[in-house]
């Protein structure tokens, strides 16, 4: 199946759609894109492993992937099981479900074993929202060995899922109800009003993402299941175990959105203190999807990303190795 296209969202140069089989036989879709320079020839500083958020998919990140390529990085990303064009584990394809966050971690590990030799080192993790939880779990368990990491609004805590709500969610999942939609979430997908969105101030980028789903309705995803929420809480709990993150000594940048309403910003500062070499910054005025924000906000994101990238893969030391396309 070819990439989904809408006007104003060209696919990354040399981007290759890949397919593999994940844990339990789930079919998974991935993308590998080579590094670029001004002449269009790939000469890699290194590679970026891109972890996308819940409901997201490869095409939504075409712009970001192209910008990474232009910075000299090859890029690898995938549609997580249960979303994008990857296989679902629920009969209702609109249910956002994971039985455990170790499943996407295992899927990525399998993908890296297949394609990792095509990703020049050093490796930088770039992770957004739910992808931030998957990425940190992968790094914690050494399923991904990164030389640097950048987290955008990582889901290290879920807004409003505490106390009774958490107890109820865990009880229902343990009772075999994990496949049910969580209370109060959307059970269908439809185009949402830009005025009411909590994701970005950028109208064009918001419309582009909505347009991709309208173009290919298999990309659509509604709210998460109780099982997904429980799996997320379980993964987040592992980060708090004594010494669980002590071995992650690479440079880490953690970015919080100043106008966040979906993840718990307080968790960012808390987890950052547990990482030996982390810096935590607030992007004032940004909503949750920092990488999909207005240009002035995105400029702040890229400046923060470049701080890690320049430390890990200095431009003056660009590798002569090329990323295969």
XYZ file of C-alpha atoms in Angstrom:
325
model
C 0.000 0.000 0.000
C 1.389 3.380 -0.992
C 1.630 6.371 1.310
C -1.502 8.483 1.745
C -1.258 11.862 0.019
C -2.980 15.209 0.418
C -2.081 18.565 -1.092
C 0.750 20.322 0.700
C 2.155 17.210 2.366
C 4.811 15.729 0.065
C 6.399 12.482 1.181
C 10.046 12.602 2.302
C 12.561 12.227 -0.503
C 13.655 8.615 -0.829
C 11.190 7.495 1.830
C 10.531 3.776 1.708
C 7.425 2.086 3.068
C 8.299 -1.130 4.901
C 6.198 -3.923 6.356
C 7.027 -6.419 9.065
C 5.339 -8.800 11.450
C 5.214 -7.898 15.132
C 4.512 -9.882 18.280
C 1.481 -12.128 17.859
C 1.571 -11.838 14.077
C 0.350 -8.227 13.937
C 1.207 -6.596 10.608
C 3.195 -3.396 11.084
C 4.001 -0.510 8.737
C 7.206 1.518 8.910
C 9.139 4.162 6.990
C 12.858 4.557 6.415
C 14.089 7.785 4.826
C 17.713 8.633 3.955
C 19.638 11.686 5.045
C 19.832 14.534 2.536
C 22.050 17.465 1.777
C 21.534 20.423 -0.545
C 22.348 18.380 -3.635
C 19.883 15.709 -2.598
C 22.575 13.124 -1.901
C 22.378 11.408 1.457
C 25.350 11.925 3.761
C 24.342 11.034 7.285
C 25.273 12.736 10.541
C 23.397 9.882 12.160
C 19.823 8.637 12.427
C 16.657 9.651 14.226
C 14.214 7.050 15.521
C 10.863 8.844 15.589
C 8.214 7.728 18.104
C 4.797 9.152 17.252
C 1.854 9.694 19.589
C -1.510 8.027 20.090
C -3.804 8.196 17.028
C -0.882 9.334 14.859
C 0.620 7.809 11.726
C 3.600 8.137 9.403
C 2.108 10.666 6.970
C 1.367 13.166 9.720
C 5.127 13.515 10.224
C 6.219 13.966 6.598
C 7.166 17.608 7.250
C 9.128 16.740 10.389
C 10.870 13.821 8.676
C 11.919 16.062 5.774
C 13.324 18.632 8.210
C 15.302 15.878 9.945
C 16.627 14.677 6.588
C 17.733 18.207 5.750
C 19.615 18.302 9.052
C 21.614 15.309 7.865
C 19.735 12.487 9.574
C 18.283 9.281 8.246
C 14.884 8.645 9.835
C 13.019 5.531 10.922
C 9.459 5.550 12.218
C 6.497 3.203 12.331
C 2.766 3.026 12.832
C 2.295 1.426 16.252
C 0.130 -1.657 16.449
C -3.479 -0.598 16.831
C -3.185 2.636 14.838
C -2.199 4.109 11.498
C -2.237 1.403 8.839
C -0.739 -1.218 11.142
C -2.851 -4.146 12.319
C -5.456 -3.834 15.064
C -6.016 -6.139 18.033
C -9.671 -5.184 18.502
C -12.535 -6.022 16.164
C -13.576 -2.379 16.274
C -10.689 -0.637 14.425
C -11.562 2.694 16.048
C -10.575 1.482 19.516
C -7.152 2.679 20.616
C -5.872 -0.410 22.400
C -2.659 -1.855 23.773
C -2.535 -4.795 26.162
C 0.911 -3.689 27.340
C 3.337 -1.001 26.232
C 5.981 -3.701 26.013
C 4.261 -4.852 22.787
C 5.187 -1.753 20.740
C 8.612 -1.850 22.401
C 9.035 -5.442 21.169
C 7.733 -4.447 17.733
C 10.308 -1.685 17.445
C 13.063 -4.010 18.642
C 12.117 -6.465 15.883
C 12.127 -3.644 13.332
C 15.550 -2.436 14.447
C 16.939 -5.949 14.131
C 15.682 -6.000 10.542
C 16.589 -2.489 9.458
C 19.040 -1.143 12.023
C 22.060 -1.712 9.785
C 20.561 0.854 7.411
C 20.521 3.539 10.117
C 23.932 5.188 10.517
C 25.061 5.983 14.054
C 24.798 7.908 16.300
C 21.111 7.295 16.999
C 18.826 9.984 18.432
C 15.382 9.196 19.808
C 12.705 11.806 19.022
C 9.432 11.030 20.766
C 6.061 12.723 21.147
C 3.305 12.092 23.715
C 2.487 8.353 23.890
C 5.625 7.816 21.838
C 7.536 9.346 24.747
C 6.255 6.605 27.024
C 7.112 3.874 24.507
C 10.539 5.403 23.873
C 11.496 5.725 27.533
C 10.333 2.158 28.185
C 12.398 0.948 25.202
C 15.451 2.812 26.479
C 14.885 1.678 30.059
C 14.829 -1.986 28.956
C 17.737 -1.509 26.516
C 15.561 -2.456 23.545
C 16.722 0.811 21.999
C 20.232 2.067 22.605
C 20.270 5.798 21.949
C 23.086 8.330 21.950
C 20.672 11.180 22.677
C 16.950 11.704 23.174
C 14.434 14.513 22.651
C 10.954 14.277 24.161
C 8.039 16.471 23.056
C 5.168 16.591 25.578
C 5.859 12.996 26.644
C 3.074 10.960 28.187
C 4.743 10.257 31.521
C 1.522 11.125 33.319
C -2.069 11.345 32.064
C -4.106 14.407 32.940
C -7.145 13.617 35.120
C -6.401 9.883 35.527
C -5.666 9.743 39.231
C -7.284 8.509 42.418
C -10.687 6.933 41.837
C -10.369 7.146 38.032
C -7.140 5.149 38.134
C -8.538 2.596 40.599
C -11.678 2.143 38.491
C -9.666 1.700 35.307
C -7.397 -0.924 36.829
C -10.338 -2.790 38.391
C -12.292 -2.925 35.138
C -9.269 -4.115 33.182
C -8.483 -6.799 35.754
C -12.149 -7.889 35.504
C -11.782 -8.589 31.801
C -13.260 -5.310 30.561
C -10.035 -3.906 29.123
C -11.417 -3.909 25.589
C -14.132 -1.369 26.464
C -13.753 2.286 25.580
C -12.630 4.309 28.580
C -15.470 6.413 30.054
C -16.075 9.759 28.384
C -13.885 9.245 25.311
C -14.935 9.598 21.679
C -16.195 6.312 20.219
C -16.235 7.509 16.602
C -13.955 9.638 14.442
C -15.161 12.778 12.738
C -13.554 16.026 11.666
C -13.155 18.243 14.707
C -13.467 22.004 14.826
C -10.143 23.831 14.840
C -11.514 26.314 17.381
C -12.043 23.563 19.957
C -8.791 21.679 19.419
C -6.231 21.188 22.196
C -3.396 20.201 19.860
C -2.074 23.205 17.947
C -2.558 26.879 17.098
C -1.646 26.189 13.461
C -4.813 25.935 11.370
C -3.144 24.595 8.218
C -1.215 21.816 9.953
C -4.325 20.844 11.899
C -6.384 20.694 8.694
C -3.669 18.662 6.982
C -3.789 15.964 9.643
C -7.585 15.857 9.504
C -7.447 15.717 5.712
C -5.174 12.663 5.737
C -7.715 10.719 7.785
C -10.539 11.880 5.524
C -8.515 10.692 2.520
C -7.846 7.257 4.044
C -10.378 6.336 6.700
C -8.327 3.340 7.829
C -6.117 5.900 9.581
C -9.012 6.904 11.828
C -8.854 6.179 15.540
C -11.238 7.151 18.327
C -10.637 7.091 22.083
C -8.532 4.630 24.085
C -9.764 1.511 25.817
C -9.618 0.841 29.536
C -6.882 -1.673 28.768
C -4.831 0.970 26.973
C -5.087 3.334 29.947
C -4.076 0.572 32.359
C -1.145 -0.399 30.144
C -0.023 3.241 30.042
C -0.244 3.556 33.832
C 1.740 0.337 34.263
C 4.507 1.561 31.963
C 4.673 4.940 33.699
C 4.960 3.216 37.081
C 8.141 1.423 35.976
C 9.912 4.751 35.476
C 9.528 5.539 39.168
C 11.224 2.354 40.401
C 14.444 3.153 42.314
C 17.361 3.415 39.904
C 15.235 2.432 36.889
C 16.613 5.226 34.698
C 20.099 5.636 36.159
C 21.805 3.953 33.211
C 20.388 6.449 30.699
C 23.319 8.853 30.707
C 22.963 10.222 27.185
C 21.954 13.883 26.652
C 18.173 14.212 27.022
C 15.925 17.177 26.248
C 12.382 17.209 27.659
C 9.938 19.789 26.308
C 6.607 20.650 27.910
C 3.835 22.616 26.206
C 2.799 25.752 28.079
C -0.878 25.247 27.144
C -0.964 21.497 27.784
C -4.243 19.764 28.613
C -3.700 16.107 27.655
C -0.626 14.943 29.553
C 0.584 15.814 33.035
C 3.309 18.449 32.729
C 4.402 17.933 36.331
C 5.559 14.441 35.367
C 8.092 15.909 32.953
C 10.037 17.718 35.636
C 9.744 14.709 37.921
C 11.080 12.184 35.403
C 13.743 14.623 34.171
C 15.236 14.668 37.663
C 15.571 10.868 37.484
C 17.546 11.021 34.237
C 21.254 11.693 34.849
C 21.790 14.092 31.943
C 18.402 15.662 31.210
C 17.304 19.236 30.639
C 13.635 20.213 30.965
C 12.225 23.300 29.250
C 8.786 24.848 28.854
C 7.642 25.992 25.398
C 5.379 28.883 26.345
C 2.265 29.298 24.244
C 2.435 25.811 22.751
C -0.381 23.318 22.802
C 0.214 19.573 23.030
C 1.549 18.905 19.523
C 4.675 21.064 19.681
C 6.057 19.725 16.385
C 2.772 20.590 14.638
C 2.549 24.121 16.046
C 2.981 27.530 14.424
C 6.346 28.352 12.890
C 7.523 30.534 15.776
C 6.821 27.763 18.283
C 8.351 25.119 16.041
C 11.495 27.244 15.816
C 11.864 26.869 19.575
C 11.389 23.127 19.245
C 14.066 22.853 16.568
C 16.486 24.981 18.565
C 16.072 22.577 21.497
C 16.408 19.537 19.240
C 19.570 20.959 17.700
C 21.121 21.352 21.149
C 21.042 17.573 21.549
C 21.797 16.827 17.894
C 24.871 19.078 17.850
C 26.184 17.468 21.038
C 25.650 13.925 19.780
C 26.359 14.363 16.058
C 28.294 17.592 15.482
C 27.960 19.040 11.995
C 31.738 19.363 11.791
C 32.031 15.623 12.232
C 29.531 14.460 9.653
C 30.032 10.810 8.833
C 30.914 9.776 5.308
C 28.603 6.790 5.653
C 25.468 7.020 3.566
C 22.013 5.931 4.534
C 20.584 3.403 2.105
C 17.324 4.361 0.456
